[in-house]
Coordinates of C-alpha atoms in Angstrom, one line a residue:
X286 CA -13.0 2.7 19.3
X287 CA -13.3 4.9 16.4
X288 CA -9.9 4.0 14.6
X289 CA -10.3 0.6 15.2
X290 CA -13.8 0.6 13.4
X291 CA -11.9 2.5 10.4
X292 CA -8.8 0.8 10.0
X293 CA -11.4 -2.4 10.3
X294 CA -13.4 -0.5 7.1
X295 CA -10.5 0.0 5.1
X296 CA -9.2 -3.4 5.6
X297 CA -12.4 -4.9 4.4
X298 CA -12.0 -2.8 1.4
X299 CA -8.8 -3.5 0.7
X300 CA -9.4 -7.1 0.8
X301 CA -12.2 -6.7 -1.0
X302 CA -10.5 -4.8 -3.8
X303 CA -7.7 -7.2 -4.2
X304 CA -9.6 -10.3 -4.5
X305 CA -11.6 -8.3 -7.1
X306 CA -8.1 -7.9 -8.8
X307 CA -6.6 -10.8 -8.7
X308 CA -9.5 -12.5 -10.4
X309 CA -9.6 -9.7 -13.4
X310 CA -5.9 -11.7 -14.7
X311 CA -4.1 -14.9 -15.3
X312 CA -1.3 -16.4 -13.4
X313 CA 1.5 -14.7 -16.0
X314 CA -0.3 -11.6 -16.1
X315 CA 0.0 -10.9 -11.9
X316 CA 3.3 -12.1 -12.1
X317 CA 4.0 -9.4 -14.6
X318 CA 2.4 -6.6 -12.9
X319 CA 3.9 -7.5 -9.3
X320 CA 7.6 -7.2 -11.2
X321 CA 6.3 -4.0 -13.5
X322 CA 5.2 -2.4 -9.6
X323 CA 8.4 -3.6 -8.2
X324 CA 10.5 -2.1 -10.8
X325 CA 8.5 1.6 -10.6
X326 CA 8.4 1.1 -6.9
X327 CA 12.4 1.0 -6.9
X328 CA 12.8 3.9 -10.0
X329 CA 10.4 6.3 -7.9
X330 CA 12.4 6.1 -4.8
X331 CA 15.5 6.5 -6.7
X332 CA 14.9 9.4 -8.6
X333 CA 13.3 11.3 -5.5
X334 CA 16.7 10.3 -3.4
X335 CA 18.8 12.1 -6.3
X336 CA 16.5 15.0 -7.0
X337 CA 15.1 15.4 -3.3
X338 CA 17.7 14.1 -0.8
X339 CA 16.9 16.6 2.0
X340 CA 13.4 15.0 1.9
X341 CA 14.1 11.8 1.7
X342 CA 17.1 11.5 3.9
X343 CA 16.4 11.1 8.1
X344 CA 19.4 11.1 10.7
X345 CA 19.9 7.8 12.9
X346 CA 21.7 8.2 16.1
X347 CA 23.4 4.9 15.4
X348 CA 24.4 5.4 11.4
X349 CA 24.2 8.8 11.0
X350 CA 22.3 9.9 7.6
X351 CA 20.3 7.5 6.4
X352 CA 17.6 7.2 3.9
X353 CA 14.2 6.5 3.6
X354 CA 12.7 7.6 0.3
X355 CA 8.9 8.1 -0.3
X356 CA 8.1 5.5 2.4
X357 CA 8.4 6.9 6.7
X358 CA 11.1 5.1 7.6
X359 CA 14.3 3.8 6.5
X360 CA 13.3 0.3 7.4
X361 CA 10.4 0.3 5.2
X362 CA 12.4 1.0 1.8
X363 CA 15.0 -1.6 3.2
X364 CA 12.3 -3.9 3.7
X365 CA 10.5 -3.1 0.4
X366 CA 13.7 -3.3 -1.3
X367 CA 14.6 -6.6 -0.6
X368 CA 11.0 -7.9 -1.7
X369 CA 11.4 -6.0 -5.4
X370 CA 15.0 -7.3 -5.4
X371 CA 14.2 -11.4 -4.5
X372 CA 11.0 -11.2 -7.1
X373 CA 13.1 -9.4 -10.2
X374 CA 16.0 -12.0 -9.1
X375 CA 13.5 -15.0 -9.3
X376 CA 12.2 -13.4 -12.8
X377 CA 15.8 -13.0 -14.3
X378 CA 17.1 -16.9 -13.4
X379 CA 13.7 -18.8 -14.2
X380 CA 11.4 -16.5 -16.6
X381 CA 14.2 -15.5 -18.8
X382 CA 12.4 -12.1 -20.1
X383 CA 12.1 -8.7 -19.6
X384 CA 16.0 -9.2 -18.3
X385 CA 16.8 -5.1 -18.8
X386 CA 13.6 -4.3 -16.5
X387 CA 14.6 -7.1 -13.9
X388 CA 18.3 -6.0 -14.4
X389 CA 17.4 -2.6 -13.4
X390 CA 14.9 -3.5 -10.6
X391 CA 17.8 -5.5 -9.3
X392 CA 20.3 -2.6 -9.1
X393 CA 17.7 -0.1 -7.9
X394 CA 17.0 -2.6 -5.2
X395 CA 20.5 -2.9 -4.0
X396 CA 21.2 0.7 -4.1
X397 CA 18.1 1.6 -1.8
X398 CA 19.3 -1.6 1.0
X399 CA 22.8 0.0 1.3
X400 CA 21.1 4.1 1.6
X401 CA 18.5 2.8 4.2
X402 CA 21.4 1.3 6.6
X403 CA 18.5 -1.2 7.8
X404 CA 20.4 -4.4 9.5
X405 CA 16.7 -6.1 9.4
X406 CA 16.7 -5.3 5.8
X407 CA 20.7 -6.4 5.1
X408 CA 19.9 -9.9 7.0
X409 CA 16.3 -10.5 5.3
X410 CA 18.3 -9.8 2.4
X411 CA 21.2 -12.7 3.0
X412 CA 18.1 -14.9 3.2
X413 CA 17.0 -14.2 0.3
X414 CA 20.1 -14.8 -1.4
X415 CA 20.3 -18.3 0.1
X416 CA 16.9 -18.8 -1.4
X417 CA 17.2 -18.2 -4.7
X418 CA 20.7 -20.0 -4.7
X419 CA 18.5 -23.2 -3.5
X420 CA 15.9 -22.5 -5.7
X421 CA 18.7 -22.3 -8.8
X422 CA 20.0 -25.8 -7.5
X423 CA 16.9 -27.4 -7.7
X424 CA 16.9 -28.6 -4.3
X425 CA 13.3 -30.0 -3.5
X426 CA 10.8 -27.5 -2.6
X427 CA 9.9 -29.8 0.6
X428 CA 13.0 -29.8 2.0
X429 CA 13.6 -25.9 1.2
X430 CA 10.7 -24.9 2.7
X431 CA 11.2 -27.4 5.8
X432 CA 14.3 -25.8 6.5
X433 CA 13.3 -22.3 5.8
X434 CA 10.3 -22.8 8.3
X435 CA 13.3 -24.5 10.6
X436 CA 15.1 -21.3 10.4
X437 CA 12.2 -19.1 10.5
X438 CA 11.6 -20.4 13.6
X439 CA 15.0 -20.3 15.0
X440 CA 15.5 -16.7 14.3
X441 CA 12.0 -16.1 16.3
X442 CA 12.9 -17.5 19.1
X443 CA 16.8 -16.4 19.4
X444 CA 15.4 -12.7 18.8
X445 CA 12.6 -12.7 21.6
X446 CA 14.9 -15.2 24.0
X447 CA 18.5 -14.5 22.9
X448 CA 21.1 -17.1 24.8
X449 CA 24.1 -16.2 26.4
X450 CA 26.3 -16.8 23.2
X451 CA 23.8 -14.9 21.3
X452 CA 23.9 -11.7 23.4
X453 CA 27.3 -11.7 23.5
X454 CA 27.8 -12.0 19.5
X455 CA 25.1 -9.1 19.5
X456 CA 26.4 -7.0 21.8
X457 CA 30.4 -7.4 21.9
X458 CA 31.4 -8.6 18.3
X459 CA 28.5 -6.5 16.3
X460 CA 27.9 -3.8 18.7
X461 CA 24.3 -4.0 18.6
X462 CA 21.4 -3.0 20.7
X463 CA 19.4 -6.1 22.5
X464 CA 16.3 -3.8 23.1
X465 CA 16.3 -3.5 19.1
X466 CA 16.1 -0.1 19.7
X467 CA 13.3 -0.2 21.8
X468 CA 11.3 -3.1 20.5
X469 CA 11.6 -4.8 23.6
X470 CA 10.0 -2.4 25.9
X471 CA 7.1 -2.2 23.4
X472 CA 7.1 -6.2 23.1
X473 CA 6.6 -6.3 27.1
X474 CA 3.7 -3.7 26.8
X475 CA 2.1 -5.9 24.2
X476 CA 2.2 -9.1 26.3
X477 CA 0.6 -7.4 29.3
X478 CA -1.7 -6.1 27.4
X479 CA -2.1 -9.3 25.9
X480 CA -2.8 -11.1 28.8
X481 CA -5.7 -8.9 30.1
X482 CA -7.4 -9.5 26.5
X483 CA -6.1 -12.7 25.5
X484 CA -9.1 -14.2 23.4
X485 CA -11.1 -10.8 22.2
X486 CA -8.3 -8.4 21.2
X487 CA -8.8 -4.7 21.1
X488 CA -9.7 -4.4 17.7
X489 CA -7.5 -4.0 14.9
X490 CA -5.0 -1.3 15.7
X491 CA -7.0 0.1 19.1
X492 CA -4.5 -0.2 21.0
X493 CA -1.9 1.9 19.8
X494 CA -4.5 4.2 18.7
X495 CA -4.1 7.8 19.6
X496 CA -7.2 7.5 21.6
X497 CA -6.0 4.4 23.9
X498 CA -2.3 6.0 23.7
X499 CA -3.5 9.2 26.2
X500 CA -5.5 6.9 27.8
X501 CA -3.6 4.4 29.0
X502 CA 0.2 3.5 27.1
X503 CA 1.2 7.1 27.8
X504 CA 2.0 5.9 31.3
X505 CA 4.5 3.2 30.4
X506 CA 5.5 4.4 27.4
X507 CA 7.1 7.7 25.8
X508 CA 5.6 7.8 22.3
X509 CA 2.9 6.1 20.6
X510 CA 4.8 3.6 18.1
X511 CA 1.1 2.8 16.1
X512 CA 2.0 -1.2 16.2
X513 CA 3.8 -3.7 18.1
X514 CA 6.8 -4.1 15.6
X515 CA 6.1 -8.1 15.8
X516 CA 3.6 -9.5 13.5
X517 CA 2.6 -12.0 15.3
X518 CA 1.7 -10.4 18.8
X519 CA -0.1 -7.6 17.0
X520 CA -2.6 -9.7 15.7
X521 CA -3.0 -10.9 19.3
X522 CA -3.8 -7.9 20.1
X523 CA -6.0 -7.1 17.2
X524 CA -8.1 -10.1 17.5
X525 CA -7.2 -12.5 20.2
X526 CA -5.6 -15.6 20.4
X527 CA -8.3 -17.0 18.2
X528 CA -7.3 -14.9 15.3
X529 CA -3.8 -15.8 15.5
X530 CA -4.2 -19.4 15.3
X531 CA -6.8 -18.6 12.1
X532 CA -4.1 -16.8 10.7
X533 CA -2.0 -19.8 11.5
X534 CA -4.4 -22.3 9.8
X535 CA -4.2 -20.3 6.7
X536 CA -0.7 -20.2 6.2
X537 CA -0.4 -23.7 6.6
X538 CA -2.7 -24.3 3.9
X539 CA -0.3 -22.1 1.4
X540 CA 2.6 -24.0 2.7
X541 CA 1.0 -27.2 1.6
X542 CA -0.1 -25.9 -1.4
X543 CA 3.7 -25.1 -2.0
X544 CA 5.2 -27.9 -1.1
X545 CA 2.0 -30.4 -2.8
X546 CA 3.0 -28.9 -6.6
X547 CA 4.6 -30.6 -9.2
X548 CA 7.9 -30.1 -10.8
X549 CA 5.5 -28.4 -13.6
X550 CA 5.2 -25.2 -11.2
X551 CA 8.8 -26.2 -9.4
X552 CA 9.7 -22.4 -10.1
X553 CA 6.4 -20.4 -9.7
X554 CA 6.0 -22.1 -6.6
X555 CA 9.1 -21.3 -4.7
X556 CA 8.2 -18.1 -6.0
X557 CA 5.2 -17.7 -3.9
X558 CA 6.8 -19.0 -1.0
X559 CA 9.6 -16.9 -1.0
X560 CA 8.2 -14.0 -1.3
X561 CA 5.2 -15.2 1.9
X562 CA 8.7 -16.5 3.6
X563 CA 10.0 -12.8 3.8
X564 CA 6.9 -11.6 4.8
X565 CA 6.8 -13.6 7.7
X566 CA 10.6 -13.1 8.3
X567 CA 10.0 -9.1 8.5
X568 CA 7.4 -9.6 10.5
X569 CA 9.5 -10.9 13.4
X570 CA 10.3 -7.3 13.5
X571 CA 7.7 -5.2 12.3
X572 CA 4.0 -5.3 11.7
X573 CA 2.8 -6.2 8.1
X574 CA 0.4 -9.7 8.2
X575 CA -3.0 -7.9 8.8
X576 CA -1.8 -4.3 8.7
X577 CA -4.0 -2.1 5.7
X578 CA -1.2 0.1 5.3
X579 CA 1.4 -1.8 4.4
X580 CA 1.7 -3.7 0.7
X581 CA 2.8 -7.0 2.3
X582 CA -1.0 -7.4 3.4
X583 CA -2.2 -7.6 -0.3
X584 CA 0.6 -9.6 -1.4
X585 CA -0.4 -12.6 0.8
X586 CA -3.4 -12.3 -0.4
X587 CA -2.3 -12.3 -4.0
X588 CA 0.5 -15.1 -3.5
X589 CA -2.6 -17.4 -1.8
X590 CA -4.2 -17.2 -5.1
X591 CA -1.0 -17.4 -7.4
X592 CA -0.7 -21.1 -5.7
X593 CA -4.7 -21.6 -6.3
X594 CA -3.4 -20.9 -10.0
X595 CA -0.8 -23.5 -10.1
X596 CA -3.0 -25.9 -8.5
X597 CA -5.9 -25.7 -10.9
X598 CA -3.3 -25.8 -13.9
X599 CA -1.8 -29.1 -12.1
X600 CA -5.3 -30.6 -12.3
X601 CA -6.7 -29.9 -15.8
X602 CA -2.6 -31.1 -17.0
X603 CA -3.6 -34.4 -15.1
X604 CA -6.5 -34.8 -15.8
X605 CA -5.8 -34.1 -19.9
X606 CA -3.0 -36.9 -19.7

């Protein structure tokens, strides 16, 4: 389809811009443009809350007004939020500069979680927190990143097959929606779909093209939600089966990278798996791991080579000892 050949385009171009930028700076000087983009990221959306709040603000059935600054949707400057807010955090306990700019980034952070109302964003958030609290322990980066992968995991499977206990904390004690407002019925959509085109895909983003929306979703579904608000399955649907378990492969290989590093890069690798951890903790949710519109698709790739960094460093130290 047409859009799928475009977005395909601008994802090649987007990939191929950002490996073009990361190899233009050091390790140190990334670091300090992700946290200089994170704090202007934050300010921007702050200052167009206060001065514009009528354009910036959107009313949820479920919370009333809510708001979403520059970005869509509420849950994208929740979820962007918490990302500037975990890296300034990391910055302010282990890189001990720049404090005023991570201080502000920080509070800017906050502020936008608690005007976007997003519960995603508010639990991603409590992660994070636990996180950086293991990180400032020290506890070894194997065994925070085995259980972070433990809970990843956990979470996954609890949100897509919720027990009996868990439905009825969701439902009864929190008051909350087990469709996840809908995500559901799209997630059953997607798994039909999937199974018709298990191996091939539709191409990236075909299906919940506009094209393939009168043509076929339309039908089943009342409005064309452009992705399949889970990660994972959209890259199914993208590109098969086979791309998922590519995709797969190449995490692993940044986990190992992580958890392979010395105590020399103890700090700047947690840092890089945070911030991939989060990544794949939204995901569960909404669609960001090969999606060209969304930041989170450049930042893996950036992380990867923050950890390529580290691991060259590691060698020349060794091998200079």
């Amino acid at each position: 389809m047409k859009t799928s050949f475009t977005i395909s385009i601008y994802l090649f171009c987007t990939t191929l811009f950002v490996l073009s930028f990361v190899n233009m700076y050091s390790k140190e000087q990334l670091i300090n443009l992700i946290l200089k983009y994170a704090f202007l990221l934050m300010l921007i959306n702050i200052v167009f809350i206060c001065l514009l709040p009528d354009l910036t603000r959107s009313f949820d059935f479920r919370y009333g007004n809510v708001y979403k600054g520059l970005f869509l949707q509420k849950n994208a400057l929740g979820k962007y939020a918490v990302l500037c807010f975990f890296m300034s955090a990391w910055a302010l306990l282990f890189l001990k500069k720049n404090n005023f700019l991570n201080i502000i980034t920080i509070f800017f952070s906050i502020i936008c979680i608690i005007l976007s109302k997003s519960s995603g964003a508010a639990f991603i958030f409590m992660i994070s927190l636990v996180l950086l609290s293991l990180f400032k322990i020290g506890f070894p980066k194997k065994t925070i990143i085995s259980i972070m992968m433990v809970s990843f995991l956990t979470v996954f499977y609890f949100i897509l097959s919720p027990p009996k206990i868990i439905q009825y904390l969701l439902e009864d004690l929190l008051n909350r929606d087990l469709t996840y407002t809908g995500r559901v019925y799209i997630w059953d959509i997607t798994k039909k779909a999937i199974m018709q085109r298990p191996f091939s895909g539709y191409g990236i983003n075909a299906f919940w093209s506009s094209e393939y929306y009168k043509e076929v979703n339309s039908k089943y579904i009342a409005f064309n939600p452009t992705h399949s608000h889970d990660g994972f399955l959209d890259i199914i649907l993208s590109v098969g089966i086979v791309g998922l378990l590519l995709y797969i492969l190449w995490g692993l290989i940044l986990l190992r990278m992580c958890m392979n590093l010395s105590k020399y890069n103890y700090s700047f690798a947690l840092l890089c798996f945070g911030i991939y951890f989060l990544i794949l903790l939204n995901n569960i949710m909404e669609t960001d791991l090969i999606y060209p519109y969304s930041m989170f698709y450049p930042l893996q790739i950036i992380v990867f080579f923050l950890v390529s960094y580290l691991r060259k460093e590691e060698n020349l130290l060794e091998k200079s000892i």
